[in-house]
CSV table of C-alpha atoms and ligand atoms in Angstrom, one decimal:
chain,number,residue,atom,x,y,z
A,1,UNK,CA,42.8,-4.0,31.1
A,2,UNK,CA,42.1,-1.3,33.8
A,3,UNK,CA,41.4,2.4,34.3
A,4,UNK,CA,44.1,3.4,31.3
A,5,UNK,CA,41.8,1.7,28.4
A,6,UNK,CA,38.6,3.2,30.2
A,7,UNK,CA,40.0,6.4,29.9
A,8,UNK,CA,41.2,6.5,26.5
A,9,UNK,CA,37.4,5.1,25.2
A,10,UNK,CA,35.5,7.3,27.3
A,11,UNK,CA,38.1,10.2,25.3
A,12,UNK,CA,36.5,9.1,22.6
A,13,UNK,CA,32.6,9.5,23.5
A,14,UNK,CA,33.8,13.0,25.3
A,15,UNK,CA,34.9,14.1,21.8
A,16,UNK,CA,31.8,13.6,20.3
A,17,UNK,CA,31.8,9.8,20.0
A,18,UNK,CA,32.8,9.8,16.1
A,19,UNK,CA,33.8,6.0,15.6
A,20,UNK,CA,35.1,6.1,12.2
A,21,UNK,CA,38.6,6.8,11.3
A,22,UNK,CA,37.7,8.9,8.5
A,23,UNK,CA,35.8,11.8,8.5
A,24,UNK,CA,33.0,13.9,10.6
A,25,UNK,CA,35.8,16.3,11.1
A,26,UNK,CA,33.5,18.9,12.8
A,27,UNK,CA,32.2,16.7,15.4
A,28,UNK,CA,34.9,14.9,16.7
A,29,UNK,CA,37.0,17.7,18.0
A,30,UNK,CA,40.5,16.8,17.0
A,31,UNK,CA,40.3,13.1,18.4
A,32,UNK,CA,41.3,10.3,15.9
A,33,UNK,CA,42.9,7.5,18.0
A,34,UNK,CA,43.0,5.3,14.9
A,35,UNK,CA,45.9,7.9,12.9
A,36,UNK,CA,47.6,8.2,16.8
A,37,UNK,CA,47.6,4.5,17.6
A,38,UNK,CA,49.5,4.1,14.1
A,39,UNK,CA,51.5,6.8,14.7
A,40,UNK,CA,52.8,5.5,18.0
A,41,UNK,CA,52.9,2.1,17.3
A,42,UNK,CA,55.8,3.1,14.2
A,43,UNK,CA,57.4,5.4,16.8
A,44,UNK,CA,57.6,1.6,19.1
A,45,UNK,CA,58.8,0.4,16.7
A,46,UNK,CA,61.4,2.8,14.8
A,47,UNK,CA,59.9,2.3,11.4
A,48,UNK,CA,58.3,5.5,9.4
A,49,UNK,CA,54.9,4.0,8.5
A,50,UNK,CA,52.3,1.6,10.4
A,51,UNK,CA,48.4,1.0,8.9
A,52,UNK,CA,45.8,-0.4,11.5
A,53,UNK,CA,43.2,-3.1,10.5
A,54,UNK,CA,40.5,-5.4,11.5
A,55,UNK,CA,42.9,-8.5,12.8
A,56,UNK,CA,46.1,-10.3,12.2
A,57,UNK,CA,44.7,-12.4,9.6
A,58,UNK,CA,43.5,-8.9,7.8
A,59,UNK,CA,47.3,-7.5,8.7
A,60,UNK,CA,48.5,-10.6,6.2
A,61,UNK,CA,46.1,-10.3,3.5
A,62,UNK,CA,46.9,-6.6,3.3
A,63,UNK,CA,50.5,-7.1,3.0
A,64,UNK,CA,50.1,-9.4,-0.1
A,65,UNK,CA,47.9,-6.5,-1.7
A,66,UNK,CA,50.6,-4.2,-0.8
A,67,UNK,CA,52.9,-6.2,-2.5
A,68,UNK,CA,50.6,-7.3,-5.4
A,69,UNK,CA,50.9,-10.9,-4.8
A,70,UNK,CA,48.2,-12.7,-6.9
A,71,UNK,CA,47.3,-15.5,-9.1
A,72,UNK,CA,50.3,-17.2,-10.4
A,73,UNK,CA,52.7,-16.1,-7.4
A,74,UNK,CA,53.7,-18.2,-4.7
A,75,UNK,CA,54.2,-17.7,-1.2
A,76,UNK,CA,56.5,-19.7,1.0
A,77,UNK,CA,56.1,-20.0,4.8
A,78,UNK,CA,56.4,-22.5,7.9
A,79,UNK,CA,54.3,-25.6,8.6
A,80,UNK,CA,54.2,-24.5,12.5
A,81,UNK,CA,51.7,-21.5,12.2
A,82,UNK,CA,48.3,-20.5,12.7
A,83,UNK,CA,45.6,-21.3,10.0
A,84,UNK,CA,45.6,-17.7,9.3
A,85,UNK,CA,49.0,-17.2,7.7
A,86,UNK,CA,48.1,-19.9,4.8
A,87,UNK,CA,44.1,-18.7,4.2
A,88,UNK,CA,45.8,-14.9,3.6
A,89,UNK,CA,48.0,-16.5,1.2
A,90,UNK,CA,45.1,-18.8,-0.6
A,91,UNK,CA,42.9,-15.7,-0.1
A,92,UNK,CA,45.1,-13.3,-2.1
A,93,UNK,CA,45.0,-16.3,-5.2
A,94,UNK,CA,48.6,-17.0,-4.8
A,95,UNK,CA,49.8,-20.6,-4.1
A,96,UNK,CA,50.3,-21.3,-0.7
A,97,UNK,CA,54.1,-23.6,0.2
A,98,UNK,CA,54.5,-24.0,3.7
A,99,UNK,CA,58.3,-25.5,4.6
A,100,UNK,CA,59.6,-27.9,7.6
A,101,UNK,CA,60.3,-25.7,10.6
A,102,UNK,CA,63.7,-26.1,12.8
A,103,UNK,CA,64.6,-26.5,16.7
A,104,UNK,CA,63.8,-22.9,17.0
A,105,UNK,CA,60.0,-24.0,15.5
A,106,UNK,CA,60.1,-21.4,13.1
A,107,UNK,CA,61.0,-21.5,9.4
A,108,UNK,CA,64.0,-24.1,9.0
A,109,UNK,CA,66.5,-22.0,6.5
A,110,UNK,CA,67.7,-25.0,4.1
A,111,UNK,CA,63.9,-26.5,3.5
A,112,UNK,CA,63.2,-22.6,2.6
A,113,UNK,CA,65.7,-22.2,0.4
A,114,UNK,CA,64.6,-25.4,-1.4
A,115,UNK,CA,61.1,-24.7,-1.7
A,116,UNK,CA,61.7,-20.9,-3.7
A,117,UNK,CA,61.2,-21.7,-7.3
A,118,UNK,CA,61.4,-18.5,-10.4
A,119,UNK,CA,57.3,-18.1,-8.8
A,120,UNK,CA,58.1,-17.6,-5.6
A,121,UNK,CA,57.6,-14.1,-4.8
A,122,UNK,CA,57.7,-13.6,-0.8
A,123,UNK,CA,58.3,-15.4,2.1
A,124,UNK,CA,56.2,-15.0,5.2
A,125,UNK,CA,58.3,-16.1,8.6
A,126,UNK,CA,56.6,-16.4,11.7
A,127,UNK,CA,58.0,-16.1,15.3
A,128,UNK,CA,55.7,-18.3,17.0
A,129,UNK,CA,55.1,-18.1,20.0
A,130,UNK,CA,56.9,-14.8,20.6
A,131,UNK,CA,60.6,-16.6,19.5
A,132,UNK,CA,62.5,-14.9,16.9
A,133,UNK,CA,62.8,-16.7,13.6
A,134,UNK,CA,66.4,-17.0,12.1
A,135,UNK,CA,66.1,-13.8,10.7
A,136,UNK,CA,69.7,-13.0,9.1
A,137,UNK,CA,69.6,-16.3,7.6
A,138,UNK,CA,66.2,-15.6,6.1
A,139,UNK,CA,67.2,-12.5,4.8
A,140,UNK,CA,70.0,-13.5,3.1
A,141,UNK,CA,68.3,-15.9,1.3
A,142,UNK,CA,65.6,-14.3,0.1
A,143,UNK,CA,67.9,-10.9,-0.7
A,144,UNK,CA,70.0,-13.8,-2.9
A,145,UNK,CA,66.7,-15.0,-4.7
A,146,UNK,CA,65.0,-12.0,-5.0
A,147,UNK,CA,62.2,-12.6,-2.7
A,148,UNK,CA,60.2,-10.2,-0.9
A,149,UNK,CA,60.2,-11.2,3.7
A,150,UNK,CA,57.0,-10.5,5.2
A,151,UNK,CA,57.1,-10.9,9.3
A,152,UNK,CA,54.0,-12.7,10.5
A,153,UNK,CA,54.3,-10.6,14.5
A,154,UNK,CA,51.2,-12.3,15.8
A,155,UNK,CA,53.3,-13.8,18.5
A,156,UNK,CA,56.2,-11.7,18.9
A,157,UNK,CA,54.6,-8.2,19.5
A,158,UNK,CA,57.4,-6.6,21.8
A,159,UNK,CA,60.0,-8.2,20.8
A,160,UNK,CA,63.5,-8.0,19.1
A,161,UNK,CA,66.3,-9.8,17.9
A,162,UNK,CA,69.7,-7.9,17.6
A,163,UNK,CA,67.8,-4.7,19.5
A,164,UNK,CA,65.7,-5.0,16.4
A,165,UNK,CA,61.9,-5.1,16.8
A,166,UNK,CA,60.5,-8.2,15.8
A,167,UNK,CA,58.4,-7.3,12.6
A,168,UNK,CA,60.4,-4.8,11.5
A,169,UNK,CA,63.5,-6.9,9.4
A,170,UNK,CA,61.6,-7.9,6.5
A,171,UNK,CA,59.9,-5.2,3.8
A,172,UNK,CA,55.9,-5.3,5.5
A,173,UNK,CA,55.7,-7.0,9.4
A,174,UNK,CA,52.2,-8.0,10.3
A,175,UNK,CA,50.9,-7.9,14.2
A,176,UNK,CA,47.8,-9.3,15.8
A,177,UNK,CA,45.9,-7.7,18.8
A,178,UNK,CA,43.2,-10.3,19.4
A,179,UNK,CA,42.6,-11.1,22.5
A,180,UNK,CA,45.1,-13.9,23.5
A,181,UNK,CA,47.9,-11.8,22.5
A,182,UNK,CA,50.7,-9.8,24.4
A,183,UNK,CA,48.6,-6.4,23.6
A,184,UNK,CA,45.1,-6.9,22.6
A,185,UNK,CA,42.4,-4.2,21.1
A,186,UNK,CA,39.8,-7.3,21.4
A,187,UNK,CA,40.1,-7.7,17.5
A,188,UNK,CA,42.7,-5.7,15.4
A,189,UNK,CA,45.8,-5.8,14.0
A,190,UNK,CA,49.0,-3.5,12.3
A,191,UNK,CA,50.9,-3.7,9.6
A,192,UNK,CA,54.5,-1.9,9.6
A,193,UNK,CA,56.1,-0.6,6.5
A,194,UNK,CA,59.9,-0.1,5.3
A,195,UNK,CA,59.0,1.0,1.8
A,196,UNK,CA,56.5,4.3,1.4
A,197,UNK,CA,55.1,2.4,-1.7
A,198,UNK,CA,53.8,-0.2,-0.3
A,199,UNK,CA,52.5,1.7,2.7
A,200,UNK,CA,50.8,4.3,0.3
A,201,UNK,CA,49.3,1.1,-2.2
A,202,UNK,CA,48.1,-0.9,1.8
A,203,UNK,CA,46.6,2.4,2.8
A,204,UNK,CA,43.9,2.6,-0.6
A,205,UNK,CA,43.4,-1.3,-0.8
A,206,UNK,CA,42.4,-1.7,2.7
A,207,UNK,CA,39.8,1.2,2.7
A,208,UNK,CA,38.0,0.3,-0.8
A,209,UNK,CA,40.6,2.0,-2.7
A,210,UNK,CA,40.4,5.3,-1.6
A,211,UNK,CA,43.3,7.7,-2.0
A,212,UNK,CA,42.2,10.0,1.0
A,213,UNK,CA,43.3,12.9,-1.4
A,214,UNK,CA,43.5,16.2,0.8
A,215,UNK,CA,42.1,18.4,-2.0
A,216,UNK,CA,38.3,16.8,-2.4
A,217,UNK,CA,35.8,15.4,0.2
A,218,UNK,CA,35.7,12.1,1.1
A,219,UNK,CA,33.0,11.3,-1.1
A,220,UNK,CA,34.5,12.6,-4.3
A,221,UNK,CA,37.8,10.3,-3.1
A,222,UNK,CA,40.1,10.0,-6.0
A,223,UNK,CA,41.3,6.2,-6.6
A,224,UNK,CA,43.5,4.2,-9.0
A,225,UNK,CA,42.7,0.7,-7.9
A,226,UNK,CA,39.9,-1.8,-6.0
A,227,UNK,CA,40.5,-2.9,-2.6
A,228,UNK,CA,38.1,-3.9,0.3
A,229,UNK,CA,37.5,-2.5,4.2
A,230,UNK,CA,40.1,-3.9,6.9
A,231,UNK,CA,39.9,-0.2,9.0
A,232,UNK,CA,40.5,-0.2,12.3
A,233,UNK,CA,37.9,1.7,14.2
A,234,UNK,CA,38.2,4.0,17.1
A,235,UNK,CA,37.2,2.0,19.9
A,236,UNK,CA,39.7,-0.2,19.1
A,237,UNK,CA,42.4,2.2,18.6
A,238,UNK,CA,41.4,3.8,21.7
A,239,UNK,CA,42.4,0.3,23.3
A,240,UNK,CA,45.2,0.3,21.6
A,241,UNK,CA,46.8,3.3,22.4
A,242,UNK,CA,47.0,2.4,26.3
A,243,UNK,CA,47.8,-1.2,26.0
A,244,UNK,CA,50.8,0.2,23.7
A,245,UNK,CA,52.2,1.9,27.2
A,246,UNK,CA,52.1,-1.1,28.9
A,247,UNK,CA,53.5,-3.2,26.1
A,248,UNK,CA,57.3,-3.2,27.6
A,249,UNK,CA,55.9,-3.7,30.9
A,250,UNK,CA,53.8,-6.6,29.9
A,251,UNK,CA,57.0,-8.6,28.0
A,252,UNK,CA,59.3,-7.6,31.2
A,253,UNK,CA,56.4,-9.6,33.2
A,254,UNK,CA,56.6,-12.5,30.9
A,255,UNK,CA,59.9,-12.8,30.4
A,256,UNK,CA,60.9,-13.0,34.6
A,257,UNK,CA,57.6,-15.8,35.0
A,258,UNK,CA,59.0,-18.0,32.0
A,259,UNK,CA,62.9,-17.8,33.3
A,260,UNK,CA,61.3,-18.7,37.3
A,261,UNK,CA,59.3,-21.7,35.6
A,262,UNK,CA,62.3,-22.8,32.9
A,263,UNK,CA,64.7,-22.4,36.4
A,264,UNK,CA,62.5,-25.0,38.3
A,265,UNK,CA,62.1,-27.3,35.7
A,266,UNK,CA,65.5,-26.7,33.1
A,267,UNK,CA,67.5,-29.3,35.1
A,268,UNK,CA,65.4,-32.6,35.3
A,269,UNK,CA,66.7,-35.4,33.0
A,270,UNK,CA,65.1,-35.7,29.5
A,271,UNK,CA,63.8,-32.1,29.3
A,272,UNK,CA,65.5,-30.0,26.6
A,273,UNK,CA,65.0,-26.1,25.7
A,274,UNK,CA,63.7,-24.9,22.5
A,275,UNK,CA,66.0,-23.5,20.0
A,276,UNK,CA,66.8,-19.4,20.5
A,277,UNK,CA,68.7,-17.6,18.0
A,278,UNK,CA,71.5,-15.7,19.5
A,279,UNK,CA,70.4,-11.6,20.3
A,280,UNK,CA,66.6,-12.7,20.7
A,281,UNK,CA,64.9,-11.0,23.2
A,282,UNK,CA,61.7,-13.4,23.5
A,283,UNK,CA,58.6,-12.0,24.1
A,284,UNK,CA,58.1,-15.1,26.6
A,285,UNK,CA,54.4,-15.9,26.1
A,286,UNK,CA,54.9,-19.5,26.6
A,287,UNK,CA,57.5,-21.7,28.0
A,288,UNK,CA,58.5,-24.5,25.1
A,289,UNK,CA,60.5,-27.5,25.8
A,290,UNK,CA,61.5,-30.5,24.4
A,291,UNK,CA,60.8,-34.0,26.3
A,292,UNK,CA,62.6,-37.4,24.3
A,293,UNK,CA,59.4,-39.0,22.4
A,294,UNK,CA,55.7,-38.2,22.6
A,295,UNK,CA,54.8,-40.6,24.6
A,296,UNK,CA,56.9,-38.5,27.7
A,297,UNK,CA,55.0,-35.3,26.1
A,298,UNK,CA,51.9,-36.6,26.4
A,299,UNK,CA,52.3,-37.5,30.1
A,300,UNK,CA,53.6,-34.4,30.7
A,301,UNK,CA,50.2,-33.0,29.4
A,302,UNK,CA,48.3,-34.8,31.3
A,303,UNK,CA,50.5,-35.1,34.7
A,304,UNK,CA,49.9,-30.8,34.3
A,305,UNK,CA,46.5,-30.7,33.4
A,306,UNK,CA,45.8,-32.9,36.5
A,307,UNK,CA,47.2,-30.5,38.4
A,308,UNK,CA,45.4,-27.5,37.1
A,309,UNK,CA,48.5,-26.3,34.7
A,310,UNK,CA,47.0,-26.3,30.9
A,311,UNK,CA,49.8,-26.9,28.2
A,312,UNK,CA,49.2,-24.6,25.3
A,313,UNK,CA,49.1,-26.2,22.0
A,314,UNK,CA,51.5,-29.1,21.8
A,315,UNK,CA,51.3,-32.4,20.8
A,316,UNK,CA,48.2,-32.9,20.4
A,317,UNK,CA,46.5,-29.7,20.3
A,318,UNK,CA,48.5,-28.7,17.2
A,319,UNK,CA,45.8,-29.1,14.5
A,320,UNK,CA,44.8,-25.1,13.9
A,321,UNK,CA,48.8,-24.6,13.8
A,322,UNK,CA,50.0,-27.6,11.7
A,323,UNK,CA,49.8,-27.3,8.0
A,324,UNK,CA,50.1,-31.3,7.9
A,325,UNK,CA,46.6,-31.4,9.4
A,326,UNK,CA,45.0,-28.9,6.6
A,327,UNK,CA,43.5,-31.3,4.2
A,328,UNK,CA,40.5,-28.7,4.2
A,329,UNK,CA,42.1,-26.3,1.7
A,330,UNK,CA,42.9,-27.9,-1.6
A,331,UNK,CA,45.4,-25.4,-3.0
A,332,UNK,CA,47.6,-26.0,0.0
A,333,UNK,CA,46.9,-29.8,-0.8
A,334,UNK,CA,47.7,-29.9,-4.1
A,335,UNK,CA,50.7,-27.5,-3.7
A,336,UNK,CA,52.1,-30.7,-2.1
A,337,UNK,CA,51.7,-32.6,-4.8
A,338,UNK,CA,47.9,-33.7,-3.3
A,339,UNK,CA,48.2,-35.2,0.2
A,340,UNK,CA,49.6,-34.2,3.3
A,341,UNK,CA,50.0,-37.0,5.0
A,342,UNK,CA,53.6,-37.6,4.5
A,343,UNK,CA,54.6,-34.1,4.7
A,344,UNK,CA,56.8,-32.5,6.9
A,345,UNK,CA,58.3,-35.5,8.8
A,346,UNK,CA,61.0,-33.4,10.6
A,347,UNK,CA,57.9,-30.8,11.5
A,348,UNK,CA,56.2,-33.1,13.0
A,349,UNK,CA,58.8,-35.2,14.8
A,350,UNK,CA,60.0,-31.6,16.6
A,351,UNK,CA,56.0,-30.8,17.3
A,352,UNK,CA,55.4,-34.2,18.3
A,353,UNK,CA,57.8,-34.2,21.4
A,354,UNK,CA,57.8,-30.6,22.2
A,355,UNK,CA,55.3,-29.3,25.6
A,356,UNK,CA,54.5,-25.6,25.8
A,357,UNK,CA,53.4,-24.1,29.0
A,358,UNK,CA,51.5,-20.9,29.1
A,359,UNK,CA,53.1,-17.7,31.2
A,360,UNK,CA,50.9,-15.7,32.6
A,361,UNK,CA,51.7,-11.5,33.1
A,362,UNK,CA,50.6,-12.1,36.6
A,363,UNK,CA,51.6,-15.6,38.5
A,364,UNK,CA,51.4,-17.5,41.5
A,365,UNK,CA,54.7,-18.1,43.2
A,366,UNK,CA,53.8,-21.4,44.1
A,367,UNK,CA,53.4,-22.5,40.0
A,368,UNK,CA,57.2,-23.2,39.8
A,369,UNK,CA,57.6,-25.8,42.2
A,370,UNK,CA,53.9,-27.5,40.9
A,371,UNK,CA,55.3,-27.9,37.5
A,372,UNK,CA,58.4,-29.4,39.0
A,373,UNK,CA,56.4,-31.5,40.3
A,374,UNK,CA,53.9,-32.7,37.8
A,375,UNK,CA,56.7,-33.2,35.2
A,376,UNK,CA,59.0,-35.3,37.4
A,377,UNK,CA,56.2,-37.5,37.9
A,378,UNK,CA,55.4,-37.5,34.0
A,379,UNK,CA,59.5,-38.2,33.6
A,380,UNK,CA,59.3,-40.6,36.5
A,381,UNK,CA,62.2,-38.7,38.2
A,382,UNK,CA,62.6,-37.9,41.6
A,383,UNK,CA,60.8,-34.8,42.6
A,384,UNK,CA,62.1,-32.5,45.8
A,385,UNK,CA,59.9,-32.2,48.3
A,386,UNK,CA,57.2,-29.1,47.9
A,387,UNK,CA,53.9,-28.5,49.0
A,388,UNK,CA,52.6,-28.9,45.8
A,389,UNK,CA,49.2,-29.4,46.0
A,390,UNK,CA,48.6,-25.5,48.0
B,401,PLP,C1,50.9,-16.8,13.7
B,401,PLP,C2,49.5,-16.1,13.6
B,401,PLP,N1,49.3,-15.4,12.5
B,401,PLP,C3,48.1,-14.7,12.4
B,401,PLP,C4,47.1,-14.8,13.4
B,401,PLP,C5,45.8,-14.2,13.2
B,401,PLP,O1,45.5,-13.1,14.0
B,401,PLP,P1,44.0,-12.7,14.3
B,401,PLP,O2,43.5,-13.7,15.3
B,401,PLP,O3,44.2,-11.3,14.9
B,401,PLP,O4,43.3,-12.7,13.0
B,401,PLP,C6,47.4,-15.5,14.5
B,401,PLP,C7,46.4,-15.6,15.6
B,401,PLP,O5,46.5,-16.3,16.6
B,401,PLP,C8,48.6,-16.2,14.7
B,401,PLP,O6,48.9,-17.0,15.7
């Protein structure tokens, strides 16, 4: 955050200070940083059509609309993933089916392809923590069953597999932009479009319905079907539109910190990389690794929390992001078959001995050598000699 954000909000109040997208046309003197944001965020990303809301979560729930997902339908996606992806799912009345996840921690292609039944109608994949899913192999299975791939981006904002933007491989991509990820707006999300349908049928639902025809006021709004309020406001936009110039920038940062931390750390004994899919370029927002058991993880938590290094979410902090742990929402219970407890074994024997370091856009050089440290002390391996302690 700096002067470029300031800027592009004070733009706004020097306009007029007109905070809704919509509208008020004669005060705001041309500025509409919601309709510019979208515009350059699908210009980022090389697709034709991108809608701003209210959050990721929001970003989901309109992509089921946009699809028409409802009662009766199913939706597939990963055990490893935020709370958000499953309540879009329940909150759209479909059936929520989440599947094991593989070294990669993202969607494991075989349990996917087991869990699409004749309801099934789309599959949301999820590049968590900014690592690309196995996206051809995604693809192709849901092209052979007919099943619509929705991208949850929350993570993997700025990134690509193939040269191809995360987000953008399945029909509808959804990003997030609160404030823990790669580009924030404080709250606020995006959803990017292949098809001008569904675009068109996300632009009505997520503003109550309207059609934003050109040829009567906003007021007398012509409309075809209900919908709800996810806009985006200006503020936020405003935001938007300058972290979006930093985005590449950002990721670039990321990426060099997590190679300099993996480099320090990728050779001592027991410690194994996370799965990549060939042609991923990661957005890097957190170093993942693989110890033997998680009795080693959990030392390795603790041996870098004691020296001031927090690991992210794994083992033990995995309960917003393991569906195993959601025995608060029935449908998802009784989806599988009505308890969790003895579901996704291979999910939770990955999660279980996997450690994920936070990287940091700005970071001290000293960090390396201290994680070295802490972890050979966790791994009870010998440790070269560095100044850790600063
Ligand atoms: C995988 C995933 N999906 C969706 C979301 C929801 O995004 P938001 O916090 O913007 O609602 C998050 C947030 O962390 C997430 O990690």
């Amino acid at each position: 955050m700096g002067a470029e954000e300031r800027a592009q909000v004070e733009d706004v109040f020097r306009s007029g200070g007109v905070l809704s997208r919509h509208g008020f046309d004669e005060r705001r003197n041309g500025c509409f940083k919601v309709r510019d944001f979208e515009e350059a965020f699908a210009a980022r990303m090389g697709v034709a059509h991108a809608l701003a809301v209210t959050s990721g979560t929001a970003a989901l729930r309109v992509a089921l609309a946009a699809l028409q997902i409802g009662p009766g339908d199913e939706v597939v996606t990963q055990s490893f993933t935020f709370v958000a992806t499953v309540e879009a799912i329940i909150e759209s009345g479909a059936t929520p089916v989440c599947a094991e996840i593989d070294d990669t921690l993202n969607i494991d292609v075989d349990d996917l392809r087991r869990r699409i039944t004749s309801r099934t109608r789309a599959v949301i994949v999820v590049h968590m923590l900014g690592t690309p899913a196995r996206l051809r192999e995604v693809l192709s299975v849901c092209e052979e069953k007919g099943v619509a791939v929705i991208e949850d981006t929350a993570w993997g904002c700025g990134g690509s597999l193939d040269g191809r933007p995360m987000g953008t491989w399945g029909c509808i991509g959804t990003f997030s932009f609160d404030y823990a990820k790669t580009m924030t707006t404080g709250e606020g999300g995006m959803v990017v479009f292949s098809g001008e349908a569904e675009w068109r049928r996300a632009t009505a639902w997520h503003d109550h319905g309207h059609e934003n025809n050109p040829h009567v006021p906003r007021w007398e709004d012509t409309r075809s079907a209900s919908g709800f309020n996810f806009r985006m406001m200006e503020l936020q936009a405003a935001v938007g539109l300058a972290q979006l110039e930093k985005l590449s920038r950002v990721v670039a940062s990321q990426v060099a910190n997590r190679d300099r931390l993996w480099d320090a750390i990728r050779d001592v004994p027991g410690v194994t990389p996370r799965g990549v899919p060939d042609g991923s370029s990661e957005t890097a927002d957190a170093l993942v690794f693989f110890v033997e058991d998680q009795e080693q993880a959990r030392r390795c938590r603790e041996s870098l929390l004691a020296v001031g290094v927090s690991t992210k979410i794994l083992p033990e902090a995995v309960s917003w992001h393991f569906a195993g742990a959601w025995t608060h929402m029935p449908k998802l219970v009784e989806a599988h078959g009505g308890s969790l407890s003895g579901e996704f074994p291979r999910s939770r024997a990955l999660l279980e001995r996997a450690v994920s370091l936070p990287v940091t856009v700005e970071m001290d050089d000293r960090l390396p050598a201290l994680v070295l440290h802490a972890l050979s002390e966790a791994l009870e391996v010998p440790s070269p000699d560095a100044d850790c302690r600063g």
